[in-house]
Amino acid sequence: MSEHAAPREAPRTASGPAPWTARVLTLFPEMFPGPLGLSLAGKALERGIWALDVLDIRDFARDKHRAVDDAPFGGGAGMVMRPDVLDAALVAAKARVAKGSGRATAPVIYLSPRGRLLDRALARELARGPGAILLCGRYEGVDERVLEAHGIAELSIGDYVLSGGEPAALVLIDAVVRLLPGVMGNHESPAEESFERGLLEYPHYTRPAEWQGRKVPEVLVSGHHEKVRKWRQAQAERITEQRRPDLWARYVKDRDDEGPDR
Ligand code: 6GU
């Protein structure tokens, strides 16, 4: 995809509402769309199913050095992003939401290891909305007051620390975009995937039927669709129970709550 293919403003199609829009506030606008310009998300971006609007936080710095950060009150290592600069960027992002979609706002999310963990329920919830404003931090973090003032929710992608929120924003956008109507074809339906049924995926095989002395499980070449379905279900259960006791416990509980006829 060419470097101009990703619109900086959400395109307004002649008919219908604005597409799901990720408005990203970052000091590294060059990181976007990055991997999201390729493959499934990239094609959907080109087709206007979603839009990306990247704002460079440094454009909102007002002093002559264009400073976006300063030393922490109370001392300590690292730098903290200034609330006045972030506020100006957030006000601009919110105004662009209103202009683009006619909506008052989209949820504002600060990508941070302190946040609620991203899961499929949250990705689905976001996919149902108009988009999201994603604040990517660098340095030690952002001034707490701007989080309070803008009612910002914090969101983490796992219990490890990244050097900035940008890769987390890419992960979040990817997880949401693939749920938007029209992004996935029938062949890659999310209903069959890991987590959508509460189980990890069963093993996959393709040609050759024998490779380095390893044969594909007999049932898969048997042509018995019902046997294949049962085998895959049993494999998915085995793998989930072995690898993710947390998911397994929830699956067993949900299954038992739903009653015997499922
Ligand atoms: Cl969202 N941001 C950063 N900086 N580190 C993280 C993270 C987010 N999620 C896990 N680690």
PDB file of C-alpha atoms and ligand atoms in Angstrom:
ATOM      1  CA  MET A   1       0.000   0.000   0.000  1.00  0.00           C
ATOM      2  CA  SER A   2       1.319   3.455  -0.847  1.00  0.00           C
ATOM      3  CA  GLU A   3       2.145   5.863   1.937  1.00  0.00           C
ATOM      4  CA  HIS A   4      -0.788   8.026   0.917  1.00  0.00           C
ATOM      5  CA  ALA A   5      -3.377   5.261   0.966  1.00  0.00           C
ATOM      6  CA  ALA A   6      -4.206   5.668   4.642  1.00  0.00           C
ATOM      7  CA  PRO A   7      -6.456   8.695   4.991  1.00  0.00           C
ATOM      8  CA  ARG A   8      -5.480  11.122   7.744  1.00  0.00           C
ATOM      9  CA  GLU A   9      -9.100  12.214   8.044  1.00  0.00           C
ATOM     10  CA  ALA A  10     -11.873   9.657   8.196  1.00  0.00           C
ATOM     11  CA  PRO A  11     -13.390   9.525   4.719  1.00  0.00           C
ATOM     12  CA  ARG A  12     -17.052  10.427   4.547  1.00  0.00           C
ATOM     13  CA  THR A  13     -18.679   8.144   2.113  1.00  0.00           C
ATOM     14  CA  ALA A  14     -21.391   9.652  -0.049  1.00  0.00           C
ATOM     15  CA  SER A  15     -23.969   7.439   1.601  1.00  0.00           C
ATOM     16  CA  GLY A  16     -24.150   6.137   5.125  1.00  0.00           C
ATOM     17  CA  PRO A  17     -22.382   7.047   8.346  1.00  0.00           C
ATOM     18  CA  ALA A  18     -18.648   7.407   8.914  1.00  0.00           C
ATOM     19  CA  PRO A  19     -16.781   4.112   9.289  1.00  0.00           C
ATOM     20  CA  TRP A  20     -15.412   2.876  12.603  1.00  0.00           C
ATOM     21  CA  THR A  21     -12.563   5.283  13.261  1.00  0.00           C
ATOM     22  CA  ALA A  22      -9.417   4.913  15.335  1.00  0.00           C
ATOM     23  CA  ARG A  23      -8.100   8.342  16.327  1.00  0.00           C
ATOM     24  CA  VAL A  24      -4.577   7.831  17.597  1.00  0.00           C
ATOM     25  CA  LEU A  25      -2.700  10.409  19.662  1.00  0.00           C
ATOM     26  CA  THR A  26       0.997   9.640  19.510  1.00  0.00           C
ATOM     27  CA  LEU A  27       4.494  11.130  19.430  1.00  0.00           C
ATOM     28  CA  PHE A  28       5.327   8.574  16.714  1.00  0.00           C
ATOM     29  CA  PRO A  29       2.743   8.984  13.937  1.00  0.00           C
ATOM     30  CA  GLU A  30       5.017   7.059  11.552  1.00  0.00           C
ATOM     31  CA  MET A  31       4.159   3.867  13.455  1.00  0.00           C
ATOM     32  CA  PHE A  32       0.647   3.977  11.895  1.00  0.00           C
ATOM     33  CA  PRO A  33      -0.896   2.245  10.052  1.00  0.00           C
ATOM     34  CA  GLY A  34       2.250   0.065  10.120  1.00  0.00           C
ATOM     35  CA  PRO A  35       1.135  -3.566  10.094  1.00  0.00           C
ATOM     36  CA  LEU A  36      -2.510  -2.462   9.918  1.00  0.00           C
ATOM     37  CA  GLY A  37      -1.885  -1.241   6.358  1.00  0.00           C
ATOM     38  CA  LEU A  38      -1.389  -4.864   5.235  1.00  0.00           C
ATOM     39  CA  SER A  39      -3.426  -8.050   5.051  1.00  0.00           C
ATOM     40  CA  LEU A  40      -6.960  -8.222   6.433  1.00  0.00           C
ATOM     41  CA  ALA A  41      -6.952  -4.855   8.243  1.00  0.00           C
ATOM     42  CA  GLY A  42      -5.158  -3.144   5.335  1.00  0.00           C
ATOM     43  CA  LYS A  43      -7.717  -4.306   2.796  1.00  0.00           C
ATOM     44  CA  ALA A  44     -10.559  -3.207   5.050  1.00  0.00           C
ATOM     45  CA  LEU A  45      -8.862   0.181   5.471  1.00  0.00           C
ATOM     46  CA  GLU A  46      -8.603   0.604   1.702  1.00  0.00           C
ATOM     47  CA  ARG A  47     -12.240  -0.386   1.322  1.00  0.00           C
ATOM     48  CA  GLY A  48     -13.292   2.250   3.858  1.00  0.00           C
ATOM     49  CA  ILE A  49     -14.686  -0.224   6.420  1.00  0.00           C
ATOM     50  CA  TRP A  50     -12.624   1.527   9.042  1.00  0.00           C
ATOM     51  CA  ALA A  51     -10.584   4.722   9.122  1.00  0.00           C
ATOM     52  CA  LEU A  52      -7.445   5.895  10.821  1.00  0.00           C
ATOM     53  CA  ASP A  53      -6.870   9.453  12.001  1.00  0.00           C
ATOM     54  CA  VAL A  54      -3.428   9.998  13.487  1.00  0.00           C
ATOM     55  CA  LEU A  55      -2.674  13.111  15.526  1.00  0.00           C
ATOM     56  CA  ASP A  56       0.913  14.026  16.385  1.00  0.00           C
ATOM     57  CA  ILE A  57       0.912  15.095  20.033  1.00  0.00           C
ATOM     58  CA  ARG A  58       3.913  17.349  19.376  1.00  0.00           C
ATOM     59  CA  ASP A  59       1.735  19.528  17.117  1.00  0.00           C
ATOM     60  CA  PHE A  60      -0.112  20.583  20.273  1.00  0.00           C
ATOM     61  CA  ALA A  61       2.974  21.744  22.191  1.00  0.00           C
ATOM     62  CA  ARG A  62       2.926  25.495  22.606  1.00  0.00           C
ATOM     63  CA  ASP A  63       6.305  26.570  24.007  1.00  0.00           C
ATOM     64  CA  LYS A  64       9.266  27.376  21.780  1.00  0.00           C
ATOM     65  CA  HIS A  65      10.951  24.026  22.374  1.00  0.00           C
ATOM     66  CA  ARG A  66       7.706  22.175  21.585  1.00  0.00           C
ATOM     67  CA  ALA A  67       8.136  20.290  24.853  1.00  0.00           C
ATOM     68  CA  VAL A  68       5.584  17.545  25.473  1.00  0.00           C
ATOM     69  CA  ASP A  69       7.020  16.238  28.741  1.00  0.00           C
ATOM     70  CA  ASP A  70       8.647  17.418  31.946  1.00  0.00           C
ATOM     71  CA  ALA A  71      10.251  16.057  35.114  1.00  0.00           C
ATOM     72  CA  PRO A  72       7.927  14.425  37.666  1.00  0.00           C
ATOM     73  CA  PHE A  73       6.891  16.420  40.748  1.00  0.00           C
ATOM     74  CA  GLY A  74       8.246  14.612  43.784  1.00  0.00           C
ATOM     75  CA  GLY A  75      11.331  13.524  41.896  1.00  0.00           C
ATOM     76  CA  GLY A  76      12.265  10.209  40.408  1.00  0.00           C
ATOM     77  CA  ALA A  77      13.396   8.852  37.089  1.00  0.00           C
ATOM     78  CA  GLY A  78      11.977   9.604  33.677  1.00  0.00           C
ATOM     79  CA  MET A  79       9.675  12.199  32.241  1.00  0.00           C
ATOM     80  CA  VAL A  80       5.923  12.710  32.379  1.00  0.00           C
ATOM     81  CA  MET A  81       3.736  13.909  29.517  1.00  0.00           C
ATOM     82  CA  ARG A  82       2.273  17.341  30.218  1.00  0.00           C
ATOM     83  CA  PRO A  83      -1.471  17.668  30.861  1.00  0.00           C
ATOM     84  CA  ASP A  84      -1.854  20.939  28.938  1.00  0.00           C
ATOM     85  CA  VAL A  85      -0.356  19.483  25.750  1.00  0.00           C
ATOM     86  CA  LEU A  86      -2.393  16.276  26.019  1.00  0.00           C
ATOM     87  CA  ASP A  87      -5.551  18.247  26.756  1.00  0.00           C
ATOM     88  CA  ALA A  88      -5.139  20.276  23.567  1.00  0.00           C
ATOM     89  CA  ALA A  89      -4.614  17.075  21.559  1.00  0.00           C
ATOM     90  CA  LEU A  90      -7.662  15.408  23.170  1.00  0.00           C
ATOM     91  CA  VAL A  91      -9.888  18.432  22.564  1.00  0.00           C
ATOM     92  CA  ALA A  92      -8.838  18.385  18.888  1.00  0.00           C
ATOM     93  CA  ALA A  93      -9.462  14.614  18.633  1.00  0.00           C
ATOM     94  CA  LYS A  94     -12.920  14.937  20.218  1.00  0.00           C
ATOM     95  CA  ALA A  95     -13.808  17.777  17.845  1.00  0.00           C
ATOM     96  CA  ARG A  96     -12.835  15.591  14.901  1.00  0.00           C
ATOM     97  CA  VAL A  97     -15.083  12.792  16.178  1.00  0.00           C
ATOM     98  CA  ALA A  98     -18.032  15.193  16.281  1.00  0.00           C
ATOM     99  CA  LYS A  99     -17.245  16.495  12.787  1.00  0.00           C
ATOM    100  CA  GLY A 100     -16.687  13.042  11.306  1.00  0.00           C
ATOM    101  CA  SER A 101     -19.606  11.052  12.703  1.00  0.00           C
ATOM    102  CA  GLY A 102     -22.078  13.547  14.095  1.00  0.00           C
ATOM    103  CA  ARG A 103     -21.617  11.779  17.447  1.00  0.00           C
ATOM    104  CA  ALA A 104     -20.746  13.667  20.598  1.00  0.00           C
ATOM    105  CA  THR A 105     -17.680  11.502  21.210  1.00  0.00           C
ATOM    106  CA  ALA A 106     -16.025   8.128  21.083  1.00  0.00           C
ATOM    107  CA  PRO A 107     -14.521   6.393  24.121  1.00  0.00           C
ATOM    108  CA  VAL A 108     -11.103   7.710  25.081  1.00  0.00           C
ATOM    109  CA  ILE A 109      -8.613   5.006  25.982  1.00  0.00           C
ATOM    110  CA  TYR A 110      -5.129   5.369  27.426  1.00  0.00           C
ATOM    111  CA  LEU A 111      -2.991   2.335  26.589  1.00  0.00           C
ATOM    112  CA  SER A 112      -1.208   1.502  29.822  1.00  0.00           C
ATOM    113  CA  PRO A 113      -0.041  -1.552  31.754  1.00  0.00           C
ATOM    114  CA  ARG A 114      -2.181  -0.271  34.644  1.00  0.00           C
ATOM    115  CA  GLY A 115      -5.363  -0.722  32.652  1.00  0.00           C
ATOM    116  CA  ARG A 116      -8.094  -3.314  32.454  1.00  0.00           C
ATOM    117  CA  LEU A 117      -6.916  -6.264  30.379  1.00  0.00           C
ATOM    118  CA  LEU A 118      -8.085  -6.320  26.772  1.00  0.00           C
ATOM    119  CA  ASP A 119     -10.292  -9.317  26.031  1.00  0.00           C
ATOM    120  CA  ARG A 120     -12.783 -10.369  23.390  1.00  0.00           C
ATOM    121  CA  ALA A 121     -15.739  -8.839  25.225  1.00  0.00           C
ATOM    122  CA  LEU A 122     -14.090  -5.414  25.213  1.00  0.00           C
ATOM    123  CA  ALA A 123     -13.051  -5.730  21.562  1.00  0.00           C
ATOM    124  CA  ARG A 124     -16.652  -6.585  20.661  1.00  0.00           C
ATOM    125  CA  GLU A 125     -18.008  -3.700  22.720  1.00  0.00           C
ATOM    126  CA  LEU A 126     -15.694  -1.265  20.925  1.00  0.00           C
ATOM    127  CA  ALA A 127     -16.571  -2.728  17.529  1.00  0.00           C
ATOM    128  CA  ARG A 128     -20.238  -1.911  18.169  1.00  0.00           C
ATOM    129  CA  GLY A 129     -19.412   1.784  18.747  1.00  0.00           C
ATOM    130  CA  PRO A 130     -18.293   4.607  16.417  1.00  0.00           C
ATOM    131  CA  GLY A 131     -14.582   4.140  17.082  1.00  0.00           C
ATOM    132  CA  ALA A 132     -12.086   5.071  19.773  1.00  0.00           C
ATOM    133  CA  ILE A 133      -9.639   7.803  20.667  1.00  0.00           C
ATOM    134  CA  LEU A 134      -6.408   6.065  21.626  1.00  0.00           C
ATOM    135  CA  LEU A 135      -3.820   7.918  23.678  1.00  0.00           C
ATOM    136  CA  CYS A 136      -0.342   6.432  23.397  1.00  0.00           C
ATOM    137  CA  GLY A 137       2.062   7.364  26.172  1.00  0.00           C
ATOM    138  CA  ARG A 138       5.836   7.419  26.184  1.00  0.00           C
ATOM    139  CA  TYR A 139       8.251   8.186  28.998  1.00  0.00           C
ATOM    140  CA  GLU A 140       7.111   7.251  32.501  1.00  0.00           C
ATOM    141  CA  GLY A 141       3.499   8.040  31.732  1.00  0.00           C
ATOM    142  CA  VAL A 142       1.047  10.903  31.569  1.00  0.00           C
ATOM    143  CA  ASP A 143      -0.018  13.455  34.148  1.00  0.00           C
ATOM    144  CA  GLU A 144      -2.824  11.859  36.191  1.00  0.00           C
ATOM    145  CA  ARG A 145      -4.997  14.984  36.052  1.00  0.00           C
ATOM    146  CA  VAL A 146      -5.568  14.756  32.316  1.00  0.00           C
ATOM    147  CA  LEU A 147      -6.859  11.185  32.741  1.00  0.00           C
ATOM    148  CA  GLU A 148      -9.369  12.412  35.337  1.00  0.00           C
ATOM    149  CA  ALA A 149     -10.382  15.520  33.409  1.00  0.00           C
ATOM    150  CA  HIS A 150     -11.191  13.616  30.219  1.00  0.00           C
ATOM    151  CA  GLY A 151     -12.745  10.546  31.850  1.00  0.00           C
ATOM    152  CA  ILE A 152     -10.148   8.309  30.255  1.00  0.00           C
ATOM    153  CA  ALA A 153     -10.266   4.527  30.681  1.00  0.00           C
ATOM    154  CA  GLU A 154      -6.941   2.699  30.855  1.00  0.00           C
ATOM    155  CA  LEU A 155      -6.406  -0.491  28.932  1.00  0.00           C
ATOM    156  CA  SER A 156      -3.563  -3.019  28.974  1.00  0.00           C
ATOM    157  CA  ILE A 157      -2.742  -5.794  26.536  1.00  0.00           C
ATOM    158  CA  GLY A 158      -0.956  -7.989  29.058  1.00  0.00           C
ATOM    159  CA  ASP A 159       1.209  -8.168  32.155  1.00  0.00           C
ATOM    160  CA  TYR A 160       4.471  -6.913  30.724  1.00  0.00           C
ATOM    161  CA  VAL A 161       5.776  -3.443  29.973  1.00  0.00           C
ATOM    162  CA  LEU A 162       6.122  -1.958  26.507  1.00  0.00           C
ATOM    163  CA  SER A 163       8.255   1.094  25.810  1.00  0.00           C
ATOM    164  CA  GLY A 164       5.179   2.928  24.618  1.00  0.00           C
ATOM    165  CA  GLY A 165       1.490   2.506  24.001  1.00  0.00           C
ATOM    166  CA  GLU A 166       1.750   2.381  20.185  1.00  0.00           C
ATOM    167  CA  PRO A 167       2.172  -1.393  19.751  1.00  0.00           C
ATOM    168  CA  ALA A 168      -0.727  -1.865  22.183  1.00  0.00           C
ATOM    169  CA  ALA A 169      -2.888   0.508  20.119  1.00  0.00           C
ATOM    170  CA  LEU A 170      -2.032  -1.516  16.994  1.00  0.00           C
ATOM    171  CA  VAL A 171      -3.063  -4.697  18.807  1.00  0.00           C
ATOM    172  CA  LEU A 172      -6.323  -3.176  20.001  1.00  0.00           C
ATOM    173  CA  ILE A 173      -7.242  -1.805  16.566  1.00  0.00           C
ATOM    174  CA  ASP A 174      -6.449  -5.152  14.914  1.00  0.00           C
ATOM    175  CA  ALA A 175      -8.609  -7.040  17.415  1.00  0.00           C
ATOM    176  CA  VAL A 176     -11.540  -4.668  16.834  1.00  0.00           C
ATOM    177  CA  VAL A 177     -11.291  -4.210  13.073  1.00  0.00           C
ATOM    178  CA  ARG A 178     -11.515  -7.922  12.312  1.00  0.00           C
ATOM    179  CA  LEU A 179     -14.880  -7.962  14.110  1.00  0.00           C
ATOM    180  CA  LEU A 180     -16.390  -5.192  11.956  1.00  0.00           C
ATOM    181  CA  PRO A 181     -19.071  -6.318   9.502  1.00  0.00           C
ATOM    182  CA  GLY A 182     -17.573  -7.147   6.119  1.00  0.00           C
ATOM    183  CA  VAL A 183     -13.943  -7.459   7.218  1.00  0.00           C
ATOM    184  CA  MET A 184     -13.841 -11.238   7.412  1.00  0.00           C
ATOM    185  CA  GLY A 185     -15.217 -13.417   4.656  1.00  0.00           C
ATOM    186  CA  ASN A 186     -17.295 -16.508   5.397  1.00  0.00           C
ATOM    187  CA  HIS A 187     -14.156 -18.595   5.271  1.00  0.00           C
ATOM    188  CA  GLU A 188     -12.583 -16.853   8.223  1.00  0.00           C
ATOM    189  CA  SER A 189     -15.664 -16.525  10.398  1.00  0.00           C
ATOM    190  CA  PRO A 190     -14.879 -15.510  13.979  1.00  0.00           C
ATOM    191  CA  ALA A 191     -17.480 -17.944  15.323  1.00  0.00           C
ATOM    192  CA  GLU A 192     -15.081 -20.877  14.905  1.00  0.00           C
ATOM    193  CA  GLU A 193     -12.032 -19.170  16.359  1.00  0.00           C
ATOM    194  CA  SER A 194     -10.233 -19.428  19.630  1.00  0.00           C
ATOM    195  CA  PHE A 195     -12.116 -17.703  22.430  1.00  0.00           C
ATOM    196  CA  GLU A 196     -15.320 -17.146  20.483  1.00  0.00           C
ATOM    197  CA  ARG A 197     -16.598 -20.481  21.755  1.00  0.00           C
ATOM    198  CA  GLY A 198     -14.510 -20.218  24.918  1.00  0.00           C
ATOM    199  CA  LEU A 199     -12.025 -22.845  23.692  1.00  0.00           C
ATOM    200  CA  LEU A 200      -8.604 -22.705  22.067  1.00  0.00           C
ATOM    201  CA  GLU A 201      -8.390 -23.947  18.502  1.00  0.00           C
ATOM    202  CA  TYR A 202      -8.064 -27.565  17.440  1.00  0.00           C
ATOM    203  CA  PRO A 203      -4.954 -28.539  15.372  1.00  0.00           C
ATOM    204  CA  HIS A 204      -4.939 -27.883  11.625  1.00  0.00           C
ATOM    205  CA  TYR A 205      -3.419 -29.954   8.795  1.00  0.00           C
ATOM    206  CA  THR A 206      -2.984 -29.574   5.048  1.00  0.00           C
ATOM    207  CA  ARG A 207      -1.168 -31.374   2.225  1.00  0.00           C
ATOM    208  CA  PRO A 208       0.981 -33.389   2.019  1.00  0.00           C
ATOM    209  CA  ALA A 209      -0.970 -36.109   3.872  1.00  0.00           C
ATOM    210  CA  GLU A 210       2.355 -37.549   5.017  1.00  0.00           C
ATOM    211  CA  TRP A 211       5.289 -35.240   5.755  1.00  0.00           C
ATOM    212  CA  GLN A 212       8.653 -36.328   7.209  1.00  0.00           C
ATOM    213  CA  GLY A 213       7.050 -39.570   8.310  1.00  0.00           C
ATOM    214  CA  ARG A 214       4.212 -37.769  10.100  1.00  0.00           C
ATOM    215  CA  LYS A 215       0.698 -38.632   9.005  1.00  0.00           C
ATOM    216  CA  VAL A 216      -2.405 -36.475   9.213  1.00  0.00           C
ATOM    217  CA  PRO A 217      -4.868 -37.909  11.765  1.00  0.00           C
ATOM    218  CA  GLU A 218      -6.914 -40.614  10.042  1.00  0.00           C
ATOM    219  CA  VAL A 219     -10.297 -39.135  10.929  1.00  0.00           C
ATOM    220  CA  LEU A 220      -9.572 -35.979   8.910  1.00  0.00           C
ATOM    221  CA  VAL A 221      -9.211 -37.922   5.663  1.00  0.00           C
ATOM    222  CA  SER A 222     -12.161 -40.218   6.442  1.00  0.00           C
ATOM    223  CA  GLY A 223     -14.828 -37.982   4.903  1.00  0.00           C
ATOM    224  CA  HIS A 224     -17.082 -38.422   7.962  1.00  0.00           C
ATOM    225  CA  HIS A 225     -18.100 -34.843   8.707  1.00  0.00           C
ATOM    226  CA  GLU A 226     -19.712 -35.652  12.023  1.00  0.00           C
ATOM    227  CA  LYS A 227     -16.663 -37.639  13.177  1.00  0.00           C
ATOM    228  CA  VAL A 228     -14.402 -34.762  12.119  1.00  0.00           C
ATOM    229  CA  ARG A 229     -16.536 -32.294  14.055  1.00  0.00           C
ATOM    230  CA  LYS A 230     -16.436 -34.464  17.191  1.00  0.00           C
ATOM    231  CA  TRP A 231     -12.675 -35.007  16.889  1.00  0.00           C
ATOM    232  CA  ARG A 232     -12.048 -31.280  16.560  1.00  0.00           C
ATOM    233  CA  GLN A 233     -14.271 -30.515  19.530  1.00  0.00           C
ATOM    234  CA  ALA A 234     -12.439 -33.108  21.657  1.00  0.00           C
ATOM    235  CA  GLN A 235      -9.041 -31.729  20.576  1.00  0.00           C
ATOM    236  CA  ALA A 236     -10.080 -28.147  21.338  1.00  0.00           C
ATOM    237  CA  GLU A 237     -11.206 -29.255  24.797  1.00  0.00           C
ATOM    238  CA  ARG A 238      -8.028 -31.239  25.456  1.00  0.00           C
ATOM    239  CA  ILE A 239      -5.767 -28.342  24.450  1.00  0.00           C
ATOM    240  CA  THR A 240      -7.755 -25.794  26.454  1.00  0.00           C
ATOM    241  CA  GLU A 241      -7.788 -27.970  29.587  1.00  0.00           C
ATOM    242  CA  GLN A 242      -4.014 -28.592  29.310  1.00  0.00           C
ATOM    243  CA  ARG A 243      -2.876 -25.081  28.465  1.00  0.00           C
ATOM    244  CA  ARG A 244      -5.425 -22.717  29.951  1.00  0.00           C
ATOM    245  CA  PRO A 245      -7.052 -23.992  33.131  1.00  0.00           C
ATOM    246  CA  ASP A 246      -8.621 -20.533  33.561  1.00  0.00           C
ATOM    247  CA  LEU A 247     -10.446 -20.704  30.219  1.00  0.00           C
ATOM    248  CA  TRP A 248     -11.324 -24.348  30.809  1.00  0.00           C
ATOM    249  CA  ALA A 249     -12.969 -23.643  34.157  1.00  0.00           C
ATOM    250  CA  ARG A 250     -15.085 -20.893  32.616  1.00  0.00           C
ATOM    251  CA  TYR A 251     -16.002 -23.058  29.635  1.00  0.00           C
ATOM    252  CA  VAL A 252     -17.127 -25.948  31.827  1.00  0.00           C
ATOM    253  CA  LYS A 253     -19.174 -23.605  33.990  1.00  0.00           C
ATOM    254  CA  ASP A 254     -20.839 -21.882  30.990  1.00  0.00           C
ATOM    255  CA  ARG A 255     -21.549 -25.242  29.365  1.00  0.00           C
ATOM    256  CA  ASP A 256     -23.127 -26.628  32.526  1.00  0.00           C
ATOM    257  CA  ASP A 257     -25.128 -23.427  33.091  1.00  0.00           C
ATOM    258  CA  GLU A 258     -26.533 -23.658  29.594  1.00  0.00           C
ATOM    259  CA  GLY A 259     -27.950 -27.100  30.247  1.00  0.00           C
ATOM    260  CA  PRO A 260     -27.440 -30.568  28.807  1.00  0.00           C
ATOM    261  CA  ASP A 261     -28.754 -29.928  25.290  1.00  0.00           C
ATOM    262  CA  ARG A 262     -25.661 -28.121  23.988  1.00  0.00           C
TER     263      ARG A 262
HETATM  264 CL1  6GU B   1      -1.285  -0.726  26.779  1.00  0.00          CL
HETATM  265  N1  6GU B   1       1.155   0.107  27.229  1.00  0.00           N
HETATM  266  C1  6GU B   1       2.395  -0.065  27.644  1.00  0.00           C
HETATM  267  N2  6GU B   1       3.233   0.961  27.587  1.00  0.00           N
HETATM  268  N3  6GU B   1       2.844  -1.206  28.124  1.00  0.00           N
HETATM  269  C2  6GU B   1       1.977  -2.209  28.167  1.00  0.00           C
HETATM  270  C3  6GU B   1       0.672  -2.108  27.741  1.00  0.00           C
HETATM  271  C4  6GU B   1       0.287  -0.910  27.274  1.00  0.00           C
HETATM  272  N4  6GU B   1       0.036  -3.279  27.913  1.00  0.00           N
HETATM  273  C5  6GU B   1       0.943  -4.078  28.418  1.00  0.00           C
HETATM  274  N5  6GU B   1       2.113  -3.448  28.579  1.00  0.00           N
END
